[in-house]
Coordinates of C-alpha atoms in Angstrom, one line a residue:
X21 CA -158.6 -28.8 20.4
X22 CA -156.8 -31.9 19.1
X23 CA -155.1 -29.8 16.4
X24 CA -154.0 -27.2 19.0
X25 CA -152.5 -30.0 21.1
X26 CA -150.7 -31.5 18.1
X27 CA -149.2 -28.1 17.3
X28 CA -148.1 -27.7 20.8
X29 CA -146.4 -31.1 20.9
X30 CA -144.7 -30.3 17.6
X31 CA -143.4 -27.0 19.0
X32 CA -142.1 -28.7 22.1
X33 CA -140.3 -31.3 20.0
X34 CA -138.7 -28.5 18.0
X35 CA -137.7 -26.8 21.2
X36 CA -136.2 -30.0 22.6
X37 CA -134.3 -30.6 19.3
X38 CA -132.8 -27.1 19.4
X39 CA -132.1 -27.1 23.2
X40 CA -129.9 -30.2 23.1
X41 CA -126.7 -28.2 22.7
X42 CA -126.6 -26.7 26.2
X43 CA -125.8 -23.2 25.0
X44 CA -128.7 -21.6 26.8
X45 CA -127.5 -23.0 30.2
X46 CA -123.9 -22.0 29.4
X47 CA -124.8 -18.4 28.5
X48 CA -127.2 -18.2 31.4
X49 CA -124.4 -19.3 33.7
X50 CA -122.1 -16.7 32.3
X51 CA -124.8 -14.0 32.9
X52 CA -125.4 -15.1 36.5
X53 CA -121.7 -15.1 37.2
X54 CA -121.3 -11.6 35.8
X55 CA -124.3 -10.4 37.9
X56 CA -122.8 -11.9 41.0
X57 CA -119.8 -9.6 40.5
X58 CA -122.0 -6.5 40.4
X59 CA -124.3 -7.1 43.4
X60 CA -123.5 -4.7 46.2
X61 CA -121.6 -2.3 43.9
X62 CA -123.8 0.8 43.3
X63 CA -121.7 2.0 40.4
X64 CA -122.4 -1.3 38.6
X65 CA -126.1 -1.6 39.4
X66 CA -127.0 -0.9 35.7
X67 CA -125.1 -3.9 34.4
X68 CA -127.7 -6.7 35.0
X69 CA -130.3 -4.9 33.0
X70 CA -128.1 -4.6 30.0
X71 CA -126.9 -8.3 29.9
X72 CA -130.0 -9.9 28.5
X73 CA -129.7 -8.5 24.9
X74 CA -126.0 -9.2 24.5
X75 CA -126.6 -12.8 25.7
X76 CA -129.4 -13.3 23.2
X77 CA -127.1 -12.0 20.5
X78 CA -124.3 -14.4 21.7
X79 CA -126.8 -17.3 21.8
X80 CA -127.7 -16.7 18.1
X81 CA -124.0 -16.2 17.2
X82 CA -123.0 -19.6 18.7
X83 CA -126.1 -21.3 17.3
X84 CA -125.1 -20.3 13.9
X85 CA -121.5 -21.6 14.3
X86 CA -122.0 -24.7 16.5
X87 CA -125.6 -25.9 16.5
X88 CA -127.1 -25.3 13.1
X89 CA -124.2 -26.7 11.1
X90 CA -124.7 -30.0 12.9
X91 CA -128.5 -30.4 13.2
X92 CA -129.9 -27.7 10.9
X93 CA -131.9 -24.6 11.6
X94 CA -135.0 -24.8 13.8
X95 CA -137.3 -21.8 13.9
X96 CA -139.1 -21.5 17.2
X97 CA -142.2 -19.6 17.9
X98 CA -141.7 -16.5 20.0
X99 CA -143.4 -16.6 23.4
X100 CA -144.5 -13.0 23.6
X101 CA -148.3 -13.5 23.5
X102 CA -150.7 -12.3 26.1
X103 CA -151.2 -15.8 27.5
X104 CA -147.4 -16.1 28.1
X105 CA -147.3 -12.7 29.8
X106 CA -150.2 -13.6 32.1
X107 CA -148.5 -16.9 32.9
X108 CA -145.3 -15.1 33.9
X109 CA -147.1 -12.6 36.1
X110 CA -149.1 -15.4 37.7
X111 CA -145.9 -17.3 38.5
X112 CA -144.2 -14.3 39.9
X113 CA -147.3 -13.6 42.0
X114 CA -147.3 -17.1 43.4
X115 CA -143.7 -16.8 44.4
X116 CA -144.2 -13.5 46.1
X117 CA -147.4 -14.7 47.9
X118 CA -145.6 -17.9 49.1
X119 CA -142.7 -16.0 50.5
X120 CA -145.0 -13.3 52.1
X121 CA -147.0 -16.1 53.7
X122 CA -143.9 -17.7 55.2
X123 CA -142.7 -14.4 56.5
X124 CA -146.1 -13.7 58.0
X125 CA -146.2 -17.2 59.7
X126 CA -142.6 -17.5 60.8
X127 CA -141.0 -14.0 60.9
X128 CA -142.0 -10.4 60.5
X129 CA -143.7 -9.6 57.2
X130 CA -143.3 -5.9 57.9
X131 CA -139.6 -6.0 58.4
X132 CA -137.4 -4.9 55.5
X133 CA -134.5 -6.8 57.0
X134 CA -136.5 -10.1 56.8
X135 CA -137.4 -9.5 53.2
X136 CA -133.7 -8.6 52.4
X137 CA -132.5 -11.8 54.1
X138 CA -134.8 -14.0 52.1
X139 CA -134.2 -12.1 48.9
X140 CA -132.2 -15.1 47.5
X141 CA -135.3 -17.2 47.8
X142 CA -137.4 -14.6 46.1
X143 CA -135.1 -14.2 43.2
X144 CA -134.4 -17.9 43.0
X145 CA -138.1 -18.5 42.8
X146 CA -138.4 -16.0 40.0
X147 CA -135.6 -17.5 38.0
X148 CA -136.8 -21.0 38.6
X149 CA -139.8 -20.1 36.4
X150 CA -137.5 -19.8 33.3
X151 CA -136.1 -23.3 34.0
X152 CA -139.5 -24.7 34.6
X153 CA -140.7 -23.3 31.3
X154 CA -137.7 -24.8 29.5
X155 CA -138.2 -28.2 31.3
X156 CA -141.9 -28.2 30.4
X157 CA -141.1 -27.8 26.7
X158 CA -137.8 -29.7 26.4
X159 CA -138.5 -32.6 28.9
X160 CA -134.8 -32.5 29.7
X161 CA -134.1 -33.5 33.3
X162 CA -131.3 -30.9 33.6
X163 CA -133.8 -28.1 33.4
X164 CA -135.9 -29.5 36.3
X165 CA -132.7 -29.8 38.3
X166 CA -131.7 -26.2 37.6
X167 CA -135.1 -25.0 38.7
X168 CA -134.9 -27.0 41.9
X169 CA -131.3 -25.8 42.5
X170 CA -132.3 -22.2 41.9
X171 CA -134.8 -22.3 44.8
X172 CA -132.9 -24.7 47.1
X173 CA -129.7 -22.7 46.8
X174 CA -131.7 -19.6 47.5
X175 CA -133.0 -21.1 50.7
X176 CA -129.4 -22.1 51.7
X177 CA -128.0 -18.7 51.0
X178 CA -130.8 -17.0 53.0
X179 CA -130.1 -19.3 56.0
X180 CA -126.3 -18.8 55.9
X181 CA -124.8 -16.0 58.0
X182 CA -123.8 -13.2 55.8
X183 CA -121.3 -10.3 56.5
X184 CA -123.4 -7.9 54.5
X185 CA -127.1 -7.5 53.6
X186 CA -126.5 -8.5 49.9
X187 CA -123.9 -11.2 50.4
X188 CA -126.6 -13.9 50.3
X189 CA -127.8 -12.7 46.9
X190 CA -124.3 -12.6 45.6
X191 CA -123.7 -16.2 46.8
X192 CA -126.9 -17.3 45.1
X193 CA -126.0 -15.7 41.8
X194 CA -122.5 -17.0 41.9
X195 CA -123.6 -20.6 42.8
X196 CA -126.3 -20.8 40.1
X197 CA -123.9 -19.3 37.6
X198 CA -121.2 -21.8 38.2
X199 CA -123.6 -24.8 38.2
X200 CA -125.2 -23.6 35.0
X201 CA -121.8 -23.1 33.4
X202 CA -120.8 -26.6 34.3
X203 CA -124.0 -28.1 33.1
X204 CA -124.0 -26.2 29.9
X205 CA -120.3 -27.0 29.2
X206 CA -120.8 -30.7 29.8
X207 CA -123.9 -30.9 27.6
X208 CA -122.2 -28.8 24.9
X209 CA -119.1 -31.1 24.8
X210 CA -121.3 -34.2 24.5
X211 CA -123.4 -32.5 21.8
X212 CA -120.3 -31.5 19.7
X213 CA -118.8 -35.0 20.1
X214 CA -122.0 -36.8 19.1
X215 CA -123.1 -34.5 16.3
X216 CA -120.5 -34.0 13.7
X217 CA -120.8 -31.1 11.3
X218 CA -122.9 -32.1 8.3
X219 CA -121.6 -32.0 4.8
X220 CA -122.1 -28.9 2.6
X221 CA -124.6 -30.9 0.5
X222 CA -126.7 -31.8 3.5
X223 CA -126.7 -28.2 4.8
X224 CA -127.5 -26.9 1.3
X225 CA -130.8 -28.9 1.3
X226 CA -132.2 -26.6 4.0
X227 CA -130.6 -23.4 2.8

């Protein structure tokens, strides 16, 4: 048990070391911004599902050219095990159950209009799980703030009057995208200014 805990702490330190560049938040913000432009457009409904893989490729591309020349390469363990999958499903289930309970108590749980109005809260709760997972591993305050903003902004967008049924979801994606872009950009600028590119000899030691 102690060995497992030590390994987990080591993995978390490695994740924190690699996450200090802000690139994940920057690219996540870009993805949410692009998604906001497609919501409500039936001919663009396929776009969000195809954004994840290009963003992962872009993340590795920028890591190779910005992050690794400054702090070295960090190989992180993939979170694709059964425990991780069960954790994700449990988190999504809790979000759905919480929203369903609130609709049952304060609205009409059988009304599709009610579910559609509170869709920003549902999606915001889903996405907050990713930020919570990052915060749990990195211990960076910005990840906790993004998780809270994802849910809080979802509530705000659901309460606002919307001219169309999906306008609240569009506002949520746009707001989270812009905030993530700003956070990622600020963190990246600080990272670049405080971590100069290492010499070729130093990089060669890890090659």
